[in-house]
Amino acid sequence: MPGPIPTTISRRALIASAGAASIAAIAARGLHNAPAAHATSEGNVLALVDPLSSEPDRSAFDDTEHVFAAYLPIVAPMANSIRDEEPHYGWMEDGWWRSPEQPYNAREMEQVATLTWFLTHERSWNPYFNDLKLRNRIEAALSYYLASQLPDGSWSEYQWDVPHLAPTGFGSVALTTTYRDLHEAGELSDWLPEIEAAVRESSAWLVDRSLPHWRQPTPYTNQVVAGLVGASMTADLFQDANLAAQVSQCWETLRVHGISDAGHSHEPMAYDFDYSFIVAMPDLAEGALSGFTEPIEMARSMVEFITYASVLEPDRAGFLHWSAASARIPAFTLEWEPNEVLDRTSLGRALIDDIPVLAAFHPTDDEILTAREAWKANPGPIVPLRKKGTSPRTWMHSSRAPLGVSESEREDAIATLPYLASDRFTEYRQAGTIDLDYMFVRRPSYYITTLLGRRAGHSGPYQRLRMGPGLLWHPAMGAVVHVLNSNNEDAWGPFPEVSSVTQVEVARTYYAEPYREGGRVPADQIGDLEGDFSAAYLDRTNGSHVVLSFFDDSFVQDIVTDDPGRAVVPLLLQPGDLVTFSDGTEVTYGESVELTAITGFRLERGVGVLSVDFERASTITFDTTDRVRMSDSRRQHLVRVEHEGSLRTTYAFEGPAETPTQAPASGVLSSDNGHHGTDDGNYDVTMNLWWGVNAHAMRLFENGQLIAHRNLVARSPQAQSISVPIRGRHNGDYHYTAELINAAGTVQTGDVTVQVRHADPGVPVLSHDNHSGAADFTLTTNMWWGTNADRYRLYENDNLIDERALENDTPRPQAVSTEINGRESGTYRYRSELLNASGVTGSEETRVLVN
C-alpha cells in the first residue's frame, strides 16, 4: 500500500493533466527515503527517447547556436535518466548536472529547461522537436520538480525539507525559461499554470528580505543575483508590477550589502574568481539587460578588483589568476580562445559598453568569428558534454551573447590594467566582511599579491585561502611564482609539516621601512607607501614568523620558526625555462632533482632572469607537479628548502644573461608526424637553431595564424631547441613558419609542411559468433592497427543500440564487444562506428540470422 503523500508534495503535482498513471506514481512517491543506488530508467512505463541516429551537420547550426551541438547528443541519455517507476517517479537520477546525486537535490532538475528547449525549437538538426517520448519524460520531470517545492516556495539541495538559496535562485531561472519555451510552442499547456504558481512562490521567497539569504552583509552574492534574475523574469512573464518593484528594491540592497569593502562579491564573505567572473557576471549582464543599473555598478566593482587579482602573461597566452585568494573554486587561468560550446562567461560581454576594461578579459569579435568558421569546417564528430559539465546556464547565455570587441579596443582596455598602466603603487584593501587584507605591490621590477589575516576559523568555507604572498609577476617574464588553492603544498613560505598549510591564520603588522624598521604604519595608510616597506605576520598555530620586505628591484622573505623546518617556493615554469642551482646543476621544465649545500638558483626566461638567493646553504628538492595549464605551457614546480629555524630568501630580477647586437641566426623547423606509427594529427613541431646568435623567443605560425609563443634562454653561439605540441589536427596539410626574436631583431626560420592523412580512426571490422542461429550472441569490433578511437557505436537495423568510450592508445589495436540477448527469429543488420575528435569510420554491414 502506498504511504501518505509527504507534506513537501504540493497540490499542483496532483492535477488531472498528469494522467492517472502519473497521479498514482506521484501519490506513491516517498520523498523522504533516498535510494541507496540510482538506476537509470529502463523504459518500464515511459518509452525511452531515441538516441541520435546520425552525426549532426555542423553547417546547419546558426552561429549563435553552436552551443546546442554539445547538448544534442546527451538529450536522449539525459531524458532517459528520468525515473518512470517508484520510488521518486520523475526524478532525473543519473547525476547529469550537480552533486549530491540525491532526490532531494533540486539542482538536478534544472535540466528540464534544457530538454524543453529541444522539444520546442524546430531546427533542421534537432530530431527532438515535438518528440512525443521526450514530451512525456519532461512531463514526468515537471511532476517531480514541482511536487518537491517546499511549502515556503523554496527548494532543497543538501538535505530533505531544508530551504536552500542556490536551487531556488537557479531553479527559478530554469522554470521561467521552461515556461516561456512551452508557452511559445503551445506545448504541455496544462502544466503552465502549475509552473507559474511555482515560480511566483519561489520568487516571493527569493525577494523576501526578512529571510536569512538577505542577512547583512549578504553572502553568496552569485546565488542571490541568479535569484533576482529569476524573479525579474517571473515579473516580466506575468506582468507583475508588485514583484518587479520588490526586485528593484532587492537589487539596491544587494548592491550595498553583496559587495565587500575590498570591491569583490561575497562568496560567501571572501573573494572567488570563478563565482564572480564566470557565474555572477553573466547574470549581472542579465540584470542590466532588464534595465537595472545596480548590476552594472556591482559588476564594475567586481571587475575592478579582478584587474588587480589577475595578471596578463606577456606572451598573451592568457590571464593567470591569484588562486590563493579564491575561497571556493581552484581557479588558475583564463584564456581568450573562444569556445562557444563551453564558455560560461560569454554574456558578460554585454557589460563591456558600461565597463570598458572588461574587454581585456574576452576574445575579440574576429577571434569569435574565426572560431565559428573553424567549428563549422571541423570534419570530426560533435563531442557531447560530460556529466557535471552540462550547465543549463551555458546555452542560455551563449545563445544570446554579443560579439566581442575589436583588437584595438581590447588593447586599449589592456593598457588600463593597473600593473601595466603604472610601475609603482601599493594597493591595500580590507575585505571588511571577514578579517582579511589584500595587498597589491607594484614596483619597477615586479608585481606581487599578498593575502594576510584570518579565515574565520579552521573549518567552513574558507579552507582554500592561503595566507602570505601568492603571485609574483615580472613585466617581461610573466608569472614566476604562483600559489594555488587546492593542494596540500599550496604555500609560498614556511611549511613545517604536510598539513600545516591548511591551518594558517596570521596576525599582521606593517612597517614604514624594510625588515620591520621605521615604525608601524596604520592599515589605512599602507596605500601611501610607494617606496621600500615591510609586512610582518605571525602564525601562532605553527609558530612561524614571516617578514616580507619590498624594494624596487627585489623582494625579501624572512622566515623564523620555533623548530627546524622547510619552506616552499612554488615556481611556475614554461617550456624553454632554465633553472640553474648554485652548484651548477641545471634543470628544465618537467624535471626533478635533489641537491645539498645550495645557496640559491637562477630562473632564466626570455629577456629576464629571476635570481633567488638563500642566506645560508640548504638542502633542497625540486619537483615537478601535474598542475598544468595553457596548453601545457605553464606548470607548477615546487622548490622545498630545508632550514634550521630561520631562512632569508631574496628574489631579485635582472636583465637577460646576454644582450645581443645582432638578430638571431636562422633556425629550421621539423615535425615528428608519423614517427609514432601513424600521421594521426598529434605531433610536435620543433625549432632547432644549430649555431649562432641566439633568440630570446620564438613565435610559431600555422597556416599564417600565430599559435604559440615560447621563451628561450640565450647562450650564443650554442644551439637552441624548443618543441610545441600540436594536437587534434584533422586530415589535411598544415604549413608551419616561425620567427626568432631577440633585442636586435627578428628573423624567419625555415618552414615545414605536415601532411595529416590518418587523423580519423582506423577502419573497424565487425564480426559475430552466432553460427547456429541462437537468440544470444556477441558482436565484436576490431581495429587491427592505426589511429585509435575515443568512442564506439553499434547499430542494429540502423538503430543505435550501444555506445561507449574507448581508451586511445594509438597505434595499438582496439577491440570492443557487445552482447546481444533475446532476439526473436529474423535477420538483423549490424554496423559499427569508431569515432575520435577528427572523424568517424564505419565498418561494413554484417547480417546475423536468428532461427
Tab-separated table of C-alpha atoms in Angstrom, residues 766-768 770 775 777 779 792 794-799 801 818-821 823 827-832 843-850:
chain	number	residue	atom	x	y	z
A	766	LEU	CA	32.733	-6.162	-37.354
A	767	SER	CA	32.220	-9.875	-36.703
A	768	HIS	CA	29.857	-12.103	-34.729
A	770	ASN	CA	26.384	-16.627	-33.958
A	775	ALA	CA	18.957	-15.725	-29.815
A	777	PHE	CA	25.290	-13.807	-29.399
A	779	LEU	CA	29.280	-8.784	-31.855
A	792	TYR	CA	32.370	3.250	-30.252
A	794	LEU	CA	26.880	-0.139	-32.650
A	795	TYR	CA	23.741	-0.009	-34.815
A	796	GLU	CA	21.106	-2.710	-35.232
A	797	ASN	CA	18.873	-2.226	-38.252
A	798	ASP	CA	20.143	1.406	-38.322
A	799	ASN	CA	19.130	1.989	-34.685
A	801	ILE	CA	21.914	0.161	-29.521
A	818	THR	CA	28.570	-6.062	-27.350
A	819	GLU	CA	26.415	-8.899	-26.077
A	820	ILE	CA	23.054	-9.300	-27.787
A	821	ASN	CA	20.369	-11.217	-25.908
A	823	ARG	CA	16.487	-11.712	-30.241
A	827	THR	CA	17.627	-11.357	-39.918
A	828	TYR	CA	19.387	-8.477	-38.170
A	829	ARG	CA	21.699	-5.957	-39.830
A	830	TYR	CA	24.621	-4.581	-37.789
A	831	ARG	CA	27.281	-1.969	-38.382
A	832	SER	CA	29.703	-0.267	-36.017
A	843	SER	CA	32.518	-0.976	-40.630
A	844	GLU	CA	30.964	-2.988	-43.409
A	845	GLU	CA	27.469	-4.192	-42.594
A	846	THR	CA	27.154	-7.719	-41.278
A	847	ARG	CA	23.960	-9.768	-41.041
A	848	VAL	CA	23.010	-12.191	-38.294
A	849	LEU	CA	20.300	-14.828	-38.793
A	850	VAL	CA	18.327	-15.863	-35.710
